[in-house]
Coordinates of C-alpha atoms in Angstrom, one line a residue:
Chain A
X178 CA -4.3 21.0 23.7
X179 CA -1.1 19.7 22.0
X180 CA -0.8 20.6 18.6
X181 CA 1.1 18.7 16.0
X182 CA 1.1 19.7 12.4
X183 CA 2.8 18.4 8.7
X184 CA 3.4 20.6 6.3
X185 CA 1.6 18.1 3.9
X186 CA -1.6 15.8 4.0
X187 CA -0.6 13.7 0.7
X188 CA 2.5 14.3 -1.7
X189 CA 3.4 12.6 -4.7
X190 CA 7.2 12.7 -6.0
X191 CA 8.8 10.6 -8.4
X192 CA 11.7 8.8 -7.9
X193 CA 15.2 10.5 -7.2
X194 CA 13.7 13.3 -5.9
X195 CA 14.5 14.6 -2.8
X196 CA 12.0 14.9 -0.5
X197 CA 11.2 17.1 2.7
X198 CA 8.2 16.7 5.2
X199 CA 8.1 19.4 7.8
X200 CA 6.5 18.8 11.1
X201 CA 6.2 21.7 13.8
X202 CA 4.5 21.4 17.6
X203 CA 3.1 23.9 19.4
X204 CA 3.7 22.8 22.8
X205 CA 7.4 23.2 23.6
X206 CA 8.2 20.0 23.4
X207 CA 11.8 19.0 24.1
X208 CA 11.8 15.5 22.1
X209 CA 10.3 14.8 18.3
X210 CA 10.1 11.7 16.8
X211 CA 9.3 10.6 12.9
X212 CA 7.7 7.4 12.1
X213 CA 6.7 5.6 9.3
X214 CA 3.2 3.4 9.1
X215 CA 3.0 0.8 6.1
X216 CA -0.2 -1.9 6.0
X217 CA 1.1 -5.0 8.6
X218 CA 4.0 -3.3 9.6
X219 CA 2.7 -1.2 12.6
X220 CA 5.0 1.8 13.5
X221 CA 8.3 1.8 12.8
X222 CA 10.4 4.8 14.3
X223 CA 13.2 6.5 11.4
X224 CA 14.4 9.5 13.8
X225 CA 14.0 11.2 16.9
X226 CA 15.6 14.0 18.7
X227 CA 16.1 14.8 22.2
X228 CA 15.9 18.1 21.7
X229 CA 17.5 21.4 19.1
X230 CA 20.4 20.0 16.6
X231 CA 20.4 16.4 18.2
X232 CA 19.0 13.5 16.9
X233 CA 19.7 9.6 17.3
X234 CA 18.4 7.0 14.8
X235 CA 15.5 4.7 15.5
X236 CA 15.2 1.4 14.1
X237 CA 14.6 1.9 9.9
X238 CA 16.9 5.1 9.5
X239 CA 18.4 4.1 6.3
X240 CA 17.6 6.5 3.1
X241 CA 16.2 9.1 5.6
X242 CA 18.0 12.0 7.2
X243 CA 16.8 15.0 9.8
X244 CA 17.5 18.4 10.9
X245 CA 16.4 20.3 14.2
X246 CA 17.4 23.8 14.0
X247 CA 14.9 24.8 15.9
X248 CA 12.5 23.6 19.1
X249 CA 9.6 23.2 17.4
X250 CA 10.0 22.1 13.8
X251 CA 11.8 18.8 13.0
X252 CA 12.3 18.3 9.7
X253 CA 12.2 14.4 8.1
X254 CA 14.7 14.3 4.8
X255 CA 14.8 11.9 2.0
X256 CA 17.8 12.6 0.0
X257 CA 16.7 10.7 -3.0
X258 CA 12.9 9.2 -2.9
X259 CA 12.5 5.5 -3.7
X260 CA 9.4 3.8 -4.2
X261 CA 9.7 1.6 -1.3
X262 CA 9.5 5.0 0.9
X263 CA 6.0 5.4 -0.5
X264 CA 4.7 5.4 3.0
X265 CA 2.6 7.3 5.0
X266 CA 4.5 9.4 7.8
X267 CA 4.3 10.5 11.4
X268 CA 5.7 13.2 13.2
X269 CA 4.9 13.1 16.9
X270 CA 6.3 15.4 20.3
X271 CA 6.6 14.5 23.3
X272 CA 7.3 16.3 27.0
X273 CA 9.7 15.6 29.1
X274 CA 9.9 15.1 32.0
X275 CA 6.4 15.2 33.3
X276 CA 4.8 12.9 30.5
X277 CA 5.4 9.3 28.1
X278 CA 3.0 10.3 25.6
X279 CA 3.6 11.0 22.4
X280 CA 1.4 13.6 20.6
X281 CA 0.9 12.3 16.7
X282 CA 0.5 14.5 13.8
X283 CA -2.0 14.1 11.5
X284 CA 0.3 12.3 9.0
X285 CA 1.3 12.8 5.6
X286 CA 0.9 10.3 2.9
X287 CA 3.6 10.2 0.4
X288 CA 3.5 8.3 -2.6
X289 CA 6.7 8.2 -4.7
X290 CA 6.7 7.2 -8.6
Chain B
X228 CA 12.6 -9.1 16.6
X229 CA 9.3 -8.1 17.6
X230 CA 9.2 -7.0 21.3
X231 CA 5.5 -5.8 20.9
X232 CA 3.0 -8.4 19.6
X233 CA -0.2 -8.0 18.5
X234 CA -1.3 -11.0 17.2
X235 CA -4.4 -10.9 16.1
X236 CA -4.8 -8.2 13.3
X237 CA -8.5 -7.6 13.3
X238 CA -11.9 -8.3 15.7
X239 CA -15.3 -7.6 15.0
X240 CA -17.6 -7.3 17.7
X241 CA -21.3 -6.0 18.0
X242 CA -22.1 -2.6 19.5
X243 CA -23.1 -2.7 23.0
X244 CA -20.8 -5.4 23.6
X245 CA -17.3 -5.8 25.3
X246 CA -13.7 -5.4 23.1
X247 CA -10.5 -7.1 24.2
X248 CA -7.6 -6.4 22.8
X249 CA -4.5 -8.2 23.3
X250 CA -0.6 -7.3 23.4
X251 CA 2.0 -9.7 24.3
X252 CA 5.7 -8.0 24.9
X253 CA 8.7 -9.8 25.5
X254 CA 11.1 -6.9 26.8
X255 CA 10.7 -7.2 30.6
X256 CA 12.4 -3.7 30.8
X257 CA 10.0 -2.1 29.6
X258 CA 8.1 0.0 32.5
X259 CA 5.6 1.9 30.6
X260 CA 2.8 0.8 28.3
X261 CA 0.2 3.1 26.3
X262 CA -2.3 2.3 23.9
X263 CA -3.2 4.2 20.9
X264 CA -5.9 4.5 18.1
X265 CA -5.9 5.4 14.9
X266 CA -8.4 5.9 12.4
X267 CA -8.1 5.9 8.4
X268 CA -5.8 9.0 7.0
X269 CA -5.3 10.6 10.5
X270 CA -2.3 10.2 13.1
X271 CA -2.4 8.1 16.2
X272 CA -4.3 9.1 19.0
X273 CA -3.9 8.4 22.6
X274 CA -6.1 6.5 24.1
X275 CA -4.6 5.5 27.8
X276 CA -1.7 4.3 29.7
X277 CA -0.4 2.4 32.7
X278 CA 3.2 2.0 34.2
X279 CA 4.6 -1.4 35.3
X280 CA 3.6 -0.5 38.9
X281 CA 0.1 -1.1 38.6
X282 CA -2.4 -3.5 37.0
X283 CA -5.0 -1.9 36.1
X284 CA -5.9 1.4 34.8
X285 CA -9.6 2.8 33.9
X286 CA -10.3 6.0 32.2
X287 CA -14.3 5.7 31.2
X288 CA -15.2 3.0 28.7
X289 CA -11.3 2.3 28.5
X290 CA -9.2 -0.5 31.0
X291 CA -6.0 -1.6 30.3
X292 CA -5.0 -4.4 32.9
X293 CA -1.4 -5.4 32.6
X294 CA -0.3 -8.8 33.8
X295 CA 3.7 -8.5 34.1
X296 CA 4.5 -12.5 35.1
X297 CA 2.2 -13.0 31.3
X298 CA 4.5 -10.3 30.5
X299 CA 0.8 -9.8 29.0
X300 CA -1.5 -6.2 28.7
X301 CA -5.2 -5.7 27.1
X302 CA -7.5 -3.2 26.7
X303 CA -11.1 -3.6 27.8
X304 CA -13.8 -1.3 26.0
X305 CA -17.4 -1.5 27.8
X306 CA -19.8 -0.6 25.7
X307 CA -18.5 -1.0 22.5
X308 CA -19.6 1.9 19.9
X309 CA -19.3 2.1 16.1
X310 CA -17.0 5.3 16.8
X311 CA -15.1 2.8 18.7
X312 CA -13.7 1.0 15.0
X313 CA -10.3 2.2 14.0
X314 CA -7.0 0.6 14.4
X315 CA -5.7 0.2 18.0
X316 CA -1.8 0.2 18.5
X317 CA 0.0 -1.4 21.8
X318 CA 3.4 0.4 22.5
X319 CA 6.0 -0.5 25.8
X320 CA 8.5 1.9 26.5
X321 CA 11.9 0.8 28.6
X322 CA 12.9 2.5 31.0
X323 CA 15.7 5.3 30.5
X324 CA 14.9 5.1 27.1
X325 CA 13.2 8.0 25.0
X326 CA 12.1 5.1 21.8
X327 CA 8.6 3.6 21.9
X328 CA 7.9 -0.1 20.5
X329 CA 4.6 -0.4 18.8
X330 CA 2.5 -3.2 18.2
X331 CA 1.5 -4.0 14.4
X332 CA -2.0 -3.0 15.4
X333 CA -5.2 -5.0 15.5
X334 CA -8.3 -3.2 13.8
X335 CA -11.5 -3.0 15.4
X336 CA -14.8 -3.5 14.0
X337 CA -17.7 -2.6 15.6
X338 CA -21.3 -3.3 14.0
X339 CA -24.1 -1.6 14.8

């Protein structure tokens, strides 16, 4: 089974702050991606990386920044929190070639003051 | 703009019963389409897929049917069970690309 875990279930910060939320797979994986979920919003993709010290941004990647030092733990930053990043966050992995799925986290709800 | 649509945000069906869920994408690149569900305070989990080459796929309760002239997929439960209520998320993927496009969701409701 494909394991994806977040360093953190919920975290409060206040604002200014900055902010890391770890996420590590089990599996190998060569690509990591981090997402954001917010009420009516759906997914919305910050960061992914193809695989150790690359990364591309996705669609919201603004206030957010990454690191990939290593295969298995991709790292989501926020430099200095702001209340509109209170947000609940994904991390998922995926396998490439041989698969399109993506392998979600558990998530970690951050609520910043 | 919003390549993957779900448009309607919540159903409510009785157990027993069948679900349809809907998802409307406008990208005709994309060649790869997976659902997902989600239930309250956990991550996404994956539910089933199809590629553009088929259209129809059926894993158990689960069938997604994909109609690419509709540019049009939805997922079929049969029976519907309470465990069955979370929030279920379309995504397409283009081809060549690494990037998902999710749906905003559409949460289930099934009553016993």
């Amino acid at each position: 089974d494909v394991k994806v875990t977040q360093s953190s279930r919920y975290l409060v910060k206040r604002t200014g702050e900055k902010v890391f939320l770890e996420c590590v797979q089990d599996m190998d994986h060569e690509n990591m991606f981090w997402y954001r979920q917010d009420p009516g919003l759906g997914l919305r993709l910050i960061y992914f990386s193809y695989d150790v010290k690359m990364k591309e941004k996705g669609d919201i990647p603004e206030g957010y920044s990454v690191s990939r030092e290593k295969k298995e733990r991709f790292s989501l930053i926020l430099e200095s929190a702001s209340t509109n990043q209170t947000s609940m966050y994904l991390c998922a992995s995926r396998e490439r070639p041989r698969t399109d799925t993506q392998y979600f986290g558990p998530g970690t709800r951050l609520t910043v003051l | 703009d919003q390549q993957v649509k779900q448009n309607s945000p919540s159903l409510s069906v009785q157990e027993g019963r069948i679900s349809i869920l809907n998802c409307d994408y406008t990208n005709s690149m994309f060649d790869y389409f997976l659902w997902y569900k989600k239930y309250p305070a956990e991550g996404p989990t994956f539910l089933i897929s199809i590629s553009s080459i088929k259209d129809k796929n059926e894993d158990g309760r689960f069938t997604v049917f994909l109609n690419k002239s509709a540019k049009h997929l939805s997922l079929h439960i049969v029976p519907s069970q309470p465990g069955d209520s979370a929030v279920y998320f379309c995504a397409g993927r283009q081809g060549g690309s690494e990037k998902l496009v999710f749906g905003k969701g559409t949460k289930l409701t099934v009553n016993p």
